[in-house]
Short mmCIF file of C-alpha atoms in Angstrom, two decimals:
data_model
loop_
_atom_site.label_atom_id
_atom_site.label_comp_id
_atom_site.label_asym_id
_atom_site.label_seq_id
_atom_site.Cartn_x
_atom_site.Cartn_y
_atom_site.Cartn_z
CA MET A 1 -15.35 -36.05 23.51
CA LYS A 2 -15.04 -32.48 22.46
CA ASN A 3 -18.76 -32.23 21.74
CA GLU A 4 -21.14 -32.81 24.62
CA ARG A 5 -24.30 -33.43 22.66
CA ILE A 6 -26.60 -36.36 22.21
CA TRP A 7 -28.90 -37.30 19.38
CA LYS A 8 -31.31 -39.62 21.15
CA ARG A 9 -32.06 -42.70 19.18
CA CYS A 10 -35.72 -42.82 18.14
CA LEU A 11 -37.57 -45.80 16.78
CA MET A 12 -40.71 -45.11 14.81
CA GLY A 13 -42.26 -48.45 14.02
CA ILE A 14 -44.48 -48.46 11.00
CA LEU A 15 -45.99 -51.86 11.57
CA ALA A 16 -48.51 -51.61 8.77
CA VAL A 17 -45.80 -51.68 6.13
CA GLY A 18 -43.29 -53.64 8.25
CA SER A 19 -40.60 -50.98 8.20
CA ALA A 20 -38.82 -48.81 10.79
CA VAL A 21 -36.64 -45.74 10.83
CA ALA A 22 -33.83 -45.34 13.43
CA LEU A 23 -31.99 -42.16 14.31
CA SER A 24 -28.62 -43.15 15.81
CA ALA A 25 -27.28 -41.44 18.91
CA SER A 26 -24.11 -39.39 18.94
CA VAL A 27 -22.81 -39.09 22.50
CA TYR A 28 -19.68 -37.15 23.37
CA ALA A 29 -17.94 -37.15 26.71
CA MET A 30 -16.37 -33.72 26.81
CA GLY A 31 -17.33 -30.12 26.16
CA GLY A 32 -20.72 -28.50 25.69
CA GLN A 33 -20.26 -25.88 22.99
CA THR A 34 -22.55 -24.32 20.42
CA GLU A 35 -23.52 -26.37 17.38
CA ALA A 36 -21.17 -24.33 15.18
CA GLU A 37 -18.24 -24.94 17.52
CA ARG A 38 -19.06 -28.62 17.75
CA ALA A 39 -19.14 -29.02 14.00
CA GLN A 40 -15.82 -27.21 13.58
CA GLN A 41 -14.10 -29.19 16.30
CA SER A 42 -15.42 -32.44 14.90
CA ARG A 43 -13.75 -31.54 11.61
CA ASP A 44 -10.56 -30.72 13.52
CA ALA A 45 -10.31 -34.08 15.25
CA VAL A 46 -11.64 -36.56 12.70
CA ALA A 47 -8.67 -37.84 10.73
CA GLU A 48 -8.42 -36.54 7.18
CA GLU A 49 -8.75 -39.98 5.63
CA GLU A 50 -12.11 -40.38 7.33
CA LEU A 51 -13.48 -37.40 5.44
CA THR A 52 -12.89 -38.99 2.04
CA ALA A 53 -15.57 -41.04 0.34
CA GLU A 54 -13.50 -44.22 0.12
CA ASN A 55 -12.82 -44.17 3.84
CA SER A 56 -16.23 -43.07 5.12
CA MET A 57 -18.19 -45.30 7.43
CA ASP A 58 -19.42 -48.60 6.09
CA THR A 59 -21.92 -50.40 8.31
CA ARG A 60 -22.29 -53.35 5.97
CA ALA A 61 -19.26 -55.30 7.19
CA LEU A 62 -18.26 -54.24 10.69
CA SER A 63 -15.38 -56.25 12.18
CA PRO A 64 -16.32 -58.18 15.33
CA ASN A 65 -12.99 -57.02 16.77
CA ARG A 66 -13.55 -53.28 16.21
CA TRP A 67 -12.42 -51.15 19.14
CA ALA A 68 -11.96 -54.30 21.21
CA LYS A 69 -9.28 -55.74 23.45
CA ILE A 70 -8.96 -59.49 23.05
CA ASP A 71 -6.28 -61.66 24.65
CA GLY A 72 -4.21 -58.57 25.45
CA LYS A 73 -4.37 -57.13 21.93
CA CYS A 74 -6.14 -53.87 21.10
CA TYR A 75 -7.94 -53.34 17.80
CA ASN A 76 -8.93 -50.27 15.81
CA GLY A 77 -12.29 -49.59 14.18
CA SER A 78 -11.66 -51.95 11.29
CA GLY A 79 -10.40 -54.81 13.46
CA GLN A 80 -6.67 -54.28 12.96
CA VAL A 81 -4.23 -54.71 15.86
CA ILE A 82 -2.99 -51.35 17.18
CA PRO A 83 0.81 -51.55 17.58
CA GLY A 84 1.96 -50.73 21.11
CA ALA A 85 -1.51 -50.37 22.65
CA ILE A 86 -1.78 -52.29 25.91
CA THR A 87 -4.92 -50.95 27.62
CA ARG A 88 -8.46 -50.06 26.60
CA GLY A 89 -10.59 -47.50 28.37
CA ILE A 90 -13.54 -45.15 28.07
CA ASP A 91 -14.28 -41.53 28.96
CA VAL A 92 -17.71 -40.52 30.17
CA SER A 93 -19.85 -37.63 31.35
CA PHE A 94 -23.53 -36.99 31.97
CA TRP A 95 -24.18 -37.73 28.29
CA GLN A 96 -23.83 -41.46 28.96
CA GLY A 97 -26.54 -41.29 31.62
CA GLU A 98 -26.56 -43.84 34.42
CA ILE A 99 -23.84 -46.46 34.01
CA ASP A 100 -23.63 -50.02 35.31
CA TRP A 101 -19.99 -49.90 36.36
CA ASP A 102 -19.78 -53.55 37.37
CA ALA A 103 -20.77 -54.46 33.82
CA VAL A 104 -18.24 -52.00 32.40
CA ALA A 105 -15.44 -53.44 34.52
CA GLY A 106 -16.38 -56.92 33.38
CA ASP A 107 -16.17 -56.04 29.70
CA ASN A 108 -12.39 -55.88 29.35
CA VAL A 109 -12.26 -52.16 30.13
CA ASP A 110 -8.99 -51.26 31.89
CA PHE A 111 -9.67 -47.64 32.91
CA ALA A 112 -12.14 -44.79 32.73
CA PHE A 113 -11.89 -41.02 32.65
CA ILE A 114 -14.81 -39.26 34.38
CA ARG A 115 -15.78 -35.66 33.81
CA ALA A 116 -15.80 -33.57 36.99
CA GLY A 117 -17.09 -30.35 35.45
CA GLY A 118 -15.86 -27.39 33.46
CA TYR A 119 -16.41 -23.91 32.08
CA GLY A 120 -14.76 -22.15 35.01
CA GLY A 121 -17.80 -22.88 37.14
CA THR A 122 -18.20 -24.62 40.46
CA THR A 123 -20.78 -27.18 39.40
CA TYR A 124 -20.29 -30.91 39.11
CA ASP A 125 -21.03 -32.82 35.98
CA SER A 126 -24.47 -34.13 36.97
CA GLN A 127 -23.26 -37.76 36.86
CA TYR A 128 -19.83 -37.14 38.41
CA VAL A 129 -20.67 -38.36 41.91
CA ASN A 130 -22.55 -41.43 40.65
CA ASN A 131 -19.79 -42.27 38.19
CA MET A 132 -16.98 -41.91 40.74
CA LYS A 133 -18.81 -43.97 43.35
CA GLY A 134 -19.79 -46.63 40.84
CA ALA A 135 -16.38 -46.96 39.21
CA ASN A 136 -14.64 -47.05 42.61
CA ALA A 137 -17.03 -49.72 43.86
CA ALA A 138 -16.40 -51.79 40.73
CA GLY A 139 -12.63 -51.56 41.28
CA LEU A 140 -12.01 -49.85 37.94
CA PRO A 141 -8.98 -47.51 37.74
CA VAL A 142 -10.31 -43.98 37.37
CA GLY A 143 -8.97 -40.64 36.13
CA VAL A 144 -10.76 -37.28 36.18
CA TYR A 145 -11.00 -34.58 33.52
CA TYR A 146 -12.08 -30.93 33.50
CA TYR A 147 -13.28 -29.02 30.44
CA SER A 148 -11.30 -25.79 30.41
CA THR A 149 -12.44 -22.40 29.20
CA ALA A 150 -9.84 -20.52 31.25
CA LYS A 151 -8.34 -17.48 29.53
CA THR A 152 -6.08 -16.45 32.39
CA THR A 153 -3.62 -18.36 34.53
CA GLU A 154 -5.60 -17.19 37.56
CA GLN A 155 -8.70 -18.99 36.29
CA ALA A 156 -6.70 -22.08 35.31
CA LEU A 157 -5.31 -22.20 38.85
CA ALA A 158 -8.79 -21.81 40.35
CA ASP A 159 -10.10 -24.58 38.08
CA ALA A 160 -7.37 -26.97 39.22
CA GLN A 161 -8.00 -26.19 42.89
CA TRP A 162 -11.72 -26.80 42.39
CA VAL A 163 -11.01 -30.20 40.85
CA ILE A 164 -8.61 -31.11 43.66
CA GLU A 165 -11.29 -30.32 46.22
CA LYS A 166 -13.97 -32.30 44.37
CA MET A 167 -11.78 -35.41 44.12
CA ARG A 168 -11.60 -35.74 47.91
CA GLY A 169 -13.03 -39.03 49.10
CA TYR A 170 -12.78 -40.76 45.72
CA LYS A 171 -10.02 -43.14 44.72
CA VAL A 172 -8.14 -41.64 41.77
CA SER A 173 -5.65 -44.00 40.17
CA TYR A 174 -5.29 -42.55 36.66
CA PRO A 175 -4.25 -39.06 35.48
CA VAL A 176 -6.16 -35.86 36.23
CA VAL A 177 -6.70 -34.08 32.93
CA VAL A 178 -7.25 -30.56 31.64
CA ASP A 179 -9.31 -30.71 28.44
CA MET A 180 -7.91 -28.13 25.99
CA GLU A 181 -10.22 -27.80 22.99
CA ASP A 182 -12.86 -25.13 23.53
CA GLY A 183 -13.41 -22.96 20.47
CA SER A 184 -13.51 -19.77 22.51
CA LEU A 185 -9.81 -20.24 23.32
CA THR A 186 -8.46 -20.37 19.78
CA SER A 187 -8.04 -16.59 19.65
CA LEU A 188 -5.40 -16.84 22.39
CA SER A 189 -1.73 -17.29 21.56
CA PRO A 190 -0.22 -20.79 21.68
CA THR A 191 2.16 -19.54 24.39
CA LEU A 192 -0.70 -18.41 26.64
CA LEU A 193 -2.73 -21.56 25.96
CA SER A 194 0.27 -23.67 26.92
CA GLU A 195 0.81 -21.65 30.07
CA LEU A 196 -2.85 -22.13 30.99
CA ALA A 197 -2.54 -25.89 30.62
CA LYS A 198 0.74 -25.95 32.54
CA THR A 199 -0.70 -23.84 35.39
CA PHE A 200 -3.55 -26.31 35.79
CA CYS A 201 -1.23 -29.35 35.63
CA ASP A 202 1.35 -27.88 38.01
CA GLU A 203 -1.30 -27.43 40.71
CA ILE A 204 -2.63 -30.96 40.15
CA GLU A 205 0.89 -32.34 40.54
CA LYS A 206 1.50 -30.21 43.63
CA ALA A 207 -1.51 -31.90 45.24
CA GLY A 208 0.03 -35.32 44.60
CA TYR A 209 -1.99 -36.32 41.54
CA TYR A 210 -0.68 -37.21 38.07
CA PRO A 211 -1.46 -34.41 35.55
CA MET A 212 -2.28 -34.77 31.86
CA ILE A 213 -3.36 -32.61 28.91
CA TYR A 214 -6.14 -33.65 26.52
CA CYS A 215 -6.33 -32.18 23.03
CA ASN A 216 -6.81 -33.24 19.44
CA THR A 217 -4.02 -33.44 16.87
CA ASN A 218 -4.94 -30.07 15.38
CA TRP A 219 -4.67 -28.38 18.77
CA TYR A 220 -1.37 -30.06 19.57
CA LYS A 221 0.16 -28.97 16.27
CA ASN A 222 -1.26 -25.44 16.08
CA TYR A 223 -2.32 -24.20 19.52
CA LEU A 224 0.18 -25.59 22.02
CA VAL A 225 3.94 -25.07 22.45
CA PRO A 226 5.62 -28.44 23.20
CA SER A 227 8.55 -26.83 25.02
CA ILE A 228 6.20 -25.19 27.55
CA ILE A 229 4.20 -28.33 28.29
CA SER A 230 7.27 -30.57 28.19
CA GLY A 231 7.12 -33.32 30.79
CA ILE A 232 3.32 -33.39 30.95
CA ASP A 233 1.67 -36.50 29.50
CA VAL A 234 -0.70 -35.99 26.57
CA TRP A 235 -3.98 -37.71 25.74
CA ILE A 236 -4.48 -37.19 22.02
CA ALA A 237 -7.73 -37.27 20.04
CA SER A 238 -7.81 -38.47 16.46
CA TYR A 239 -10.89 -40.23 15.10
CA GLY A 240 -11.48 -42.66 12.29
CA ASP A 241 -12.82 -46.16 11.74
CA LYS A 242 -9.86 -47.28 9.63
CA ILE A 243 -6.92 -45.33 11.00
CA MET A 244 -4.18 -46.29 13.42
CA ALA A 245 -2.97 -44.12 16.29
CA PRO A 246 -1.29 -40.84 15.26
CA SER A 247 2.39 -41.06 14.46
CA GLY A 248 4.92 -39.84 17.00
CA ASN A 249 5.66 -40.64 20.63
CA TYR A 250 4.35 -37.41 22.19
CA TYR A 251 1.23 -38.98 23.77
CA THR A 252 0.41 -41.94 26.02
CA ILE A 253 -3.34 -42.34 25.45
CA TRP A 254 -5.22 -42.21 22.17
CA GLN A 255 -8.88 -41.26 22.08
CA ALA A 256 -9.86 -43.17 18.97
CA THR A 257 -13.58 -42.43 18.75
CA ASP A 258 -15.93 -39.57 19.44
CA GLY A 259 -19.27 -41.32 19.41
CA ASP A 260 -19.95 -41.56 15.69
CA GLY A 261 -17.72 -38.60 14.88
CA GLY A 262 -20.68 -36.40 14.07
CA GLY A 263 -21.91 -38.88 11.48
CA THR A 264 -18.53 -39.63 9.87
CA MET A 265 -17.92 -42.88 11.78
CA ASN A 266 -19.70 -46.03 12.73
CA PRO A 267 -21.46 -45.59 16.10
CA THR A 268 -20.09 -47.16 19.27
CA MET A 269 -23.53 -47.94 20.68
CA GLY A 270 -23.62 -51.34 22.35
CA LEU A 271 -19.84 -51.85 22.29
CA ILE A 272 -19.35 -51.52 26.05
CA ASP A 273 -21.49 -53.45 28.52
CA GLY A 274 -23.04 -51.23 31.17
CA ILE A 275 -23.44 -48.21 28.86
CA ASP A 276 -26.98 -47.50 27.65
CA PRO A 277 -27.10 -49.24 24.22
CA TYR A 278 -28.76 -46.13 22.77
CA ASN A 279 -25.74 -44.02 23.71
CA ASN A 280 -22.35 -43.87 22.07
CA VAL A 281 -19.23 -43.82 24.23
CA ASP A 282 -15.66 -42.71 23.52
CA ILE A 283 -13.09 -45.50 23.26
CA ASP A 284 -9.49 -44.86 24.35
CA PHE A 285 -6.32 -46.91 24.04
CA GLY A 286 -3.34 -46.63 26.33
CA PHE A 287 0.31 -47.11 25.48
CA THR A 288 1.26 -46.74 29.16
CA ASP A 289 -0.26 -48.69 32.04
CA TYR A 290 -0.74 -45.97 34.66
CA THR A 291 -1.61 -48.50 37.36
CA LYS A 292 2.11 -49.32 37.39
CA ILE A 293 3.07 -45.64 37.77
CA ILE A 294 0.42 -43.91 39.87
CA VAL A 295 -0.12 -44.54 43.57
CA PRO A 296 -3.91 -44.24 44.04
CA ARG A 297 -5.06 -41.54 46.43
CA THR A 298 -8.33 -40.33 47.92
CA ALA A 299 -7.08 -36.91 49.02
CA PRO A 300 -4.25 -34.49 48.27
CA VAL A 301 -0.88 -35.10 49.89
CA SER A 302 -0.80 -33.92 53.50
CA THR A 303 1.67 -31.16 52.64
CA TYR A 304 -0.52 -29.64 49.93
CA GLU A 305 -1.31 -25.96 50.31
CA PRO A 306 -3.25 -24.29 47.45
CA THR A 307 -1.08 -21.94 45.42
CA VAL A 308 -1.83 -18.30 46.13
CA ASP A 309 -2.81 -15.89 43.37
CA PRO A 310 -1.06 -12.62 44.34
CA SER A 311 -3.52 -10.47 42.38
CA LYS A 312 -6.37 -11.40 44.74
CA LYS A 313 -7.08 -11.17 48.45
CA ASN A 314 -5.25 -13.90 50.31
CA GLY A 315 -4.75 -14.83 53.93
CA PHE A 316 -6.11 -12.99 56.95
CA VAL A 317 -8.09 -9.83 56.23
CA THR A 318 -9.67 -7.58 58.87
CA GLU A 319 -12.99 -6.08 57.81
CA ASN A 320 -15.01 -3.83 60.15
CA GLY A 321 -12.94 -5.07 63.06
CA TYR A 322 -13.52 -8.79 62.35
CA LYS A 323 -11.06 -11.31 60.93
CA TYR A 324 -11.72 -13.33 57.80
CA TYR A 325 -9.56 -15.49 55.55
CA TYR A 326 -9.32 -15.36 51.76
CA GLN A 327 -7.98 -17.89 49.28
CA ASN A 328 -7.43 -16.48 45.80
CA GLY A 329 -10.05 -13.81 46.38
CA VAL A 330 -12.68 -16.14 47.85
CA LYS A 331 -13.67 -15.78 51.50
CA VAL A 332 -13.28 -19.07 53.36
CA LYS A 333 -16.47 -20.28 55.01
CA GLY A 334 -17.34 -23.31 57.09
CA LYS A 335 -13.96 -24.99 57.17
CA TRP A 336 -10.54 -25.17 58.77
CA VAL A 337 -7.57 -23.37 57.28
CA LYS A 338 -3.92 -24.07 58.02
CA ASP A 339 -1.82 -20.91 58.07
CA ASN A 340 1.81 -20.77 59.19
CA GLY A 341 1.51 -24.19 60.82
CA LYS A 342 -1.64 -23.36 62.83
CA TYR A 343 -5.29 -24.18 62.20
CA TYR A 344 -8.18 -21.70 62.27
CA TYR A 345 -11.91 -22.15 61.78
CA PHE A 346 -14.28 -19.80 59.94
CA THR A 347 -18.06 -19.79 60.29
CA LYS A 348 -20.24 -21.30 57.60
CA ASN A 349 -22.51 -18.33 57.02
CA THR A 350 -20.24 -15.28 57.24
CA GLY A 351 -16.70 -16.64 57.25
CA LEU A 352 -15.91 -14.95 60.56
CA MET A 353 -12.89 -16.40 62.39
CA VAL A 354 -13.97 -18.30 65.53
CA THR A 355 -12.22 -17.53 68.82
CA SER A 356 -12.36 -18.86 72.41
CA THR A 357 -14.81 -21.58 71.44
CA LEU A 358 -15.21 -25.33 71.76
CA LEU A 359 -15.95 -26.82 68.32
CA ALA A 360 -17.43 -30.30 67.97
CA ASN A 361 -19.09 -32.41 65.29
CA SER A 362 -22.61 -33.77 65.79
CA ASP A 363 -21.65 -36.94 67.69
CA LYS A 364 -18.78 -35.27 69.56
CA SER A 365 -16.29 -37.78 68.17
CA VAL A 366 -14.17 -34.75 67.29
CA ILE A 367 -13.84 -31.85 69.73
CA TYR A 368 -11.43 -28.96 69.23
CA TYR A 369 -10.80 -25.72 71.07
CA VAL A 370 -9.68 -22.46 69.50
CA ASN A 371 -8.10 -19.87 71.78
CA ARG A 372 -8.61 -16.11 71.80
CA TYR A 373 -6.29 -15.82 68.81
CA GLY A 374 -8.39 -18.31 66.83
CA GLU A 375 -5.65 -20.97 66.96
CA ARG A 376 -6.61 -24.61 67.43
CA VAL A 377 -4.78 -25.69 70.57
CA THR A 378 -2.77 -28.91 70.80
CA ASN A 379 -1.05 -30.89 73.56
CA LEU A 380 -2.77 -28.79 76.19
CA LEU A 381 -4.63 -29.49 79.44
CA GLY A 382 -7.13 -26.66 79.66
CA THR A 383 -10.41 -25.50 81.19
CA VAL A 384 -13.37 -24.55 78.99
CA ASN A 385 -16.64 -23.41 80.54
CA GLY A 386 -15.61 -24.93 83.87
CA ASP A 387 -14.72 -28.35 82.42
CA LYS A 388 -11.23 -29.65 81.86
CA TYR A 389 -10.11 -31.26 78.60
CA TYR A 390 -6.84 -32.49 77.18
CA PHE A 391 -6.39 -31.57 73.54
CA GLY A 392 -3.94 -33.99 71.91
CA THR A 393 -1.40 -33.77 69.11
CA THR A 394 -4.06 -33.11 66.43
CA GLY A 395 -6.12 -30.89 68.72
CA ASN A 396 -8.88 -33.46 69.24
CA ALA A 397 -10.00 -33.90 72.85
CA VAL A 398 -8.50 -37.06 74.36
CA ARG A 399 -10.85 -39.79 75.63
CA GLY A 400 -9.94 -42.29 78.35
CA TRP A 401 -6.67 -42.23 80.28
CA LYS A 402 -4.00 -39.63 79.59
CA GLY A 403 -0.70 -39.01 81.32
CA THR A 404 0.87 -35.55 81.33
CA LYS A 405 3.54 -33.90 83.48
CA GLY A 406 3.74 -36.87 85.84
CA ASN A 407 0.01 -37.21 86.52
CA PHE A 408 -2.71 -39.40 85.04
CA TYR A 409 -6.23 -38.24 84.25
CA TYR A 410 -9.37 -39.87 82.89
CA PHE A 411 -11.55 -38.18 80.27
CA ASN A 412 -15.13 -39.16 79.57
CA PRO A 413 -15.35 -41.24 76.36
CA SER A 414 -18.59 -39.54 75.31
CA ASP A 415 -17.67 -35.86 75.59
CA GLY A 416 -13.96 -35.65 76.50
CA LYS A 417 -14.57 -33.94 79.85
CA MET A 418 -12.18 -34.74 82.72
CA VAL A 419 -13.68 -37.10 85.33
CA LYS A 420 -13.23 -36.20 89.03
CA ASN A 421 -13.98 -37.88 92.40
CA LYS A 422 -14.77 -41.19 90.79
CA PHE A 423 -13.71 -44.85 90.62
CA ILE A 424 -12.97 -45.94 87.07
CA THR A 425 -13.49 -49.66 86.55
CA SER A 426 -12.44 -51.74 83.55
CA SER A 427 -12.01 -55.46 82.94
CA LEU A 428 -8.51 -55.15 84.40
CA GLY A 429 -9.47 -53.50 87.67
CA THR A 430 -10.43 -50.24 89.37
CA ARG A 431 -8.57 -46.94 89.73
CA TYR A 432 -9.57 -43.73 91.48
CA VAL A 433 -9.32 -40.11 90.37
CA LYS A 434 -9.42 -37.38 93.04
CA ALA A 435 -11.21 -34.05 93.21
CA ASP A 436 -8.56 -32.43 90.99
CA GLY A 437 -8.87 -35.25 88.46
CA VAL A 438 -5.44 -36.71 89.32
CA MET A 439 -5.38 -40.49 89.59
CA VAL A 440 -4.21 -42.00 92.90
CA ASP A 441 -0.87 -43.50 91.93
CA THR A 442 1.05 -43.98 95.20
CA TYR A 443 1.30 -47.34 96.94
CA GLY A 444 -0.72 -47.44 100.15
CA THR A 445 -4.03 -46.50 101.71
CA PHE A 446 -6.16 -43.51 100.84
CA ASP A 447 -9.55 -42.34 102.07
CA VAL A 448 -12.65 -41.37 100.14
CA GLY A 449 -15.20 -40.01 102.57
CA LYS A 450 -15.37 -42.42 105.53
CA ASN A 451 -14.01 -45.38 103.57
CA THR A 452 -10.41 -46.55 103.19
CA TYR A 453 -8.92 -48.12 100.07
CA PHE A 454 -5.50 -49.43 99.10
CA ALA A 455 -3.72 -48.39 95.89
CA LEU A 456 -1.26 -50.94 94.51
CA GLY A 457 1.05 -48.46 92.76
CA LYS A 458 2.84 -48.49 89.42
CA ASN A 459 3.95 -52.13 89.41
CA ASN A 460 0.32 -53.24 89.63
CA GLY A 461 -1.24 -50.79 87.19
CA TYR A 462 -2.31 -48.30 89.89
CA PHE A 463 -5.38 -50.45 90.59
CA ILE A 464 -6.96 -50.66 94.05
CA GLN A 465 -6.78 -53.83 96.09
CA LYS A 466 -9.75 -56.21 96.35
CA GLY A 467 -9.70 -59.23 98.65
CA TRP A 468 -6.97 -60.15 101.14
CA LEU A 469 -3.74 -58.12 101.37
CA GLN A 470 -0.70 -58.85 103.53
CA THR A 471 1.64 -55.94 104.21
CA LYS A 472 5.40 -56.11 104.39
CA ALA A 473 5.02 -56.02 108.19
CA GLY A 474 3.03 -59.25 108.00
CA ASN A 475 -0.37 -57.77 108.85
CA TRP A 476 -3.51 -58.87 107.01
CA TYR A 477 -6.31 -56.64 105.72
CA TYR A 478 -9.40 -57.35 103.70
CA PHE A 479 -10.96 -55.20 100.97
CA THR A 480 -14.41 -55.98 99.63
CA LEU A 481 -14.46 -57.70 96.25
CA GLY A 482 -17.02 -55.35 94.72
CA THR A 483 -15.94 -51.92 95.90
CA GLY A 484 -12.47 -52.39 97.44
CA ILE A 485 -13.50 -50.86 100.80
CA MET A 486 -11.30 -51.90 103.76
CA LEU A 487 -13.16 -53.79 106.51
CA LYS A 488 -12.90 -52.16 109.96
CA ASN A 489 -14.50 -52.90 113.34
CA THR A 490 -16.33 -55.87 111.87
CA THR A 491 -16.09 -59.61 111.22
CA LEU A 492 -16.05 -61.75 108.08
CA THR A 493 -17.09 -65.40 107.99
CA ASN A 494 -15.79 -67.55 105.16
CA THR A 495 -17.56 -70.48 103.49
CA ALA A 496 -15.94 -72.92 105.92
CA GLY A 497 -17.55 -71.12 108.80
CA TYR A 498 -14.40 -69.49 110.13
CA THR A 499 -14.86 -65.88 111.33
CA TYR A 500 -12.18 -63.21 110.95
CA LYS A 501 -12.10 -60.19 113.20
CA PHE A 502 -10.94 -56.70 112.14
CA SER A 503 -9.78 -53.86 114.36
CA ALA A 504 -10.57 -50.17 114.06
CA SER A 505 -7.47 -49.79 111.87
CA GLY A 506 -8.62 -52.63 109.64
CA ARG A 507 -5.98 -55.15 110.74
CA CYS A 508 -7.21 -58.74 110.95
CA THR A 509 -6.53 -59.86 114.53
CA ASN A 510 -6.97 -63.63 114.10
CA LYS A 511 -5.61 -64.54 110.62
CA ILE A 512 -2.43 -66.56 110.67
#
């Protein structure tokens, strides 16, 4: 895991003499260091007994149960039951290539850790998106890890915030991990290294995710201070075909393999369905079932606000007379920012704060308005470019009927604009909105142009009358079934041949 290298397996068939030579693959999920660093870190993590001749790899008699989980029992590399282990998982990165996650999930794998990225950069692991989508689709519980090279708490904080942003939209149901093992960090003090890990984990927890630290046994003993990282779960690395999990109760997950341990262990090629059989994969065993602890989430908690680094530009900054917004020294561009309970939008290209503008997505399913102060307005009936809108509790323009301050209005479902001087018909009936957009809501007649209609009032849904209507005075009137127009100075003959007569006021003069 610490070494992100791959020795591609090559087959050179020498058919003439009937022999072949195979170079086995060593695939590691984490890291990406120099060869010298990889070699050193492999020596750090491989258990001491694996470096002795009597305990070195022996491919002649591999146990069929090695690194397996069978009937709820987990087995080590020599086929012995691992006391206390209850789950089996894998950790992967781009080194495993394309993965068939349905096959993985069907091979008694309980969880997977997927590499998001690392090295203080802002670049995904090249298989991160595919792996997250595939594992989510297969229903496999997923955690995320980040390979840290941070040497300051500011960078550790920025790394955590990057990971939080890149997890949006993916279901994360296992811990989010900071990988502490890079050789460039060993010159730092254990206190600082511990503070770096804690800074990362604190931000992850603040966002509503479950934090964890990954390291090997050497790092835990010599480079971290337990009192500083107290309360943060540990994923420990210790490799060997014949060993059991490290002693002690300071960790909850054991990474038991690292490919072939740089040549010191039997390879794990072909052990997990769905992983390219020419690639090794790390095998992990859990002593805690995180599916019983963690509530899966696809986004940070709604209350999450990224922690501010006071040494960098933060918040609103005026430059050359224009307003911008910074988060930990980075100018915000192309997104909304919540500040002091209000939302502001900043342009994609320059990061300039938008003011007095209607903002909509491509299909206009979301329409917001920001006022002259740049604030996204809410619960407001307002006019923009001559059109009226009602911006609701989230700021999105309301569609359909909306009541406010005693009046009802209708807003076009396609663009949110207020409708005026129009009959609005649904399966329940027809209502009318006047020139000011206010719906006719009083009981009685009203005129539109030369035509008269009758509104039925609140008790009848404010619909207009269609068909016969008898008033409290006992008079009869008739309103056309299609449009609801009152008949005046005319006659109406029914299917039985009887003709009704209507006066200039619309009263039927011969209906009993």
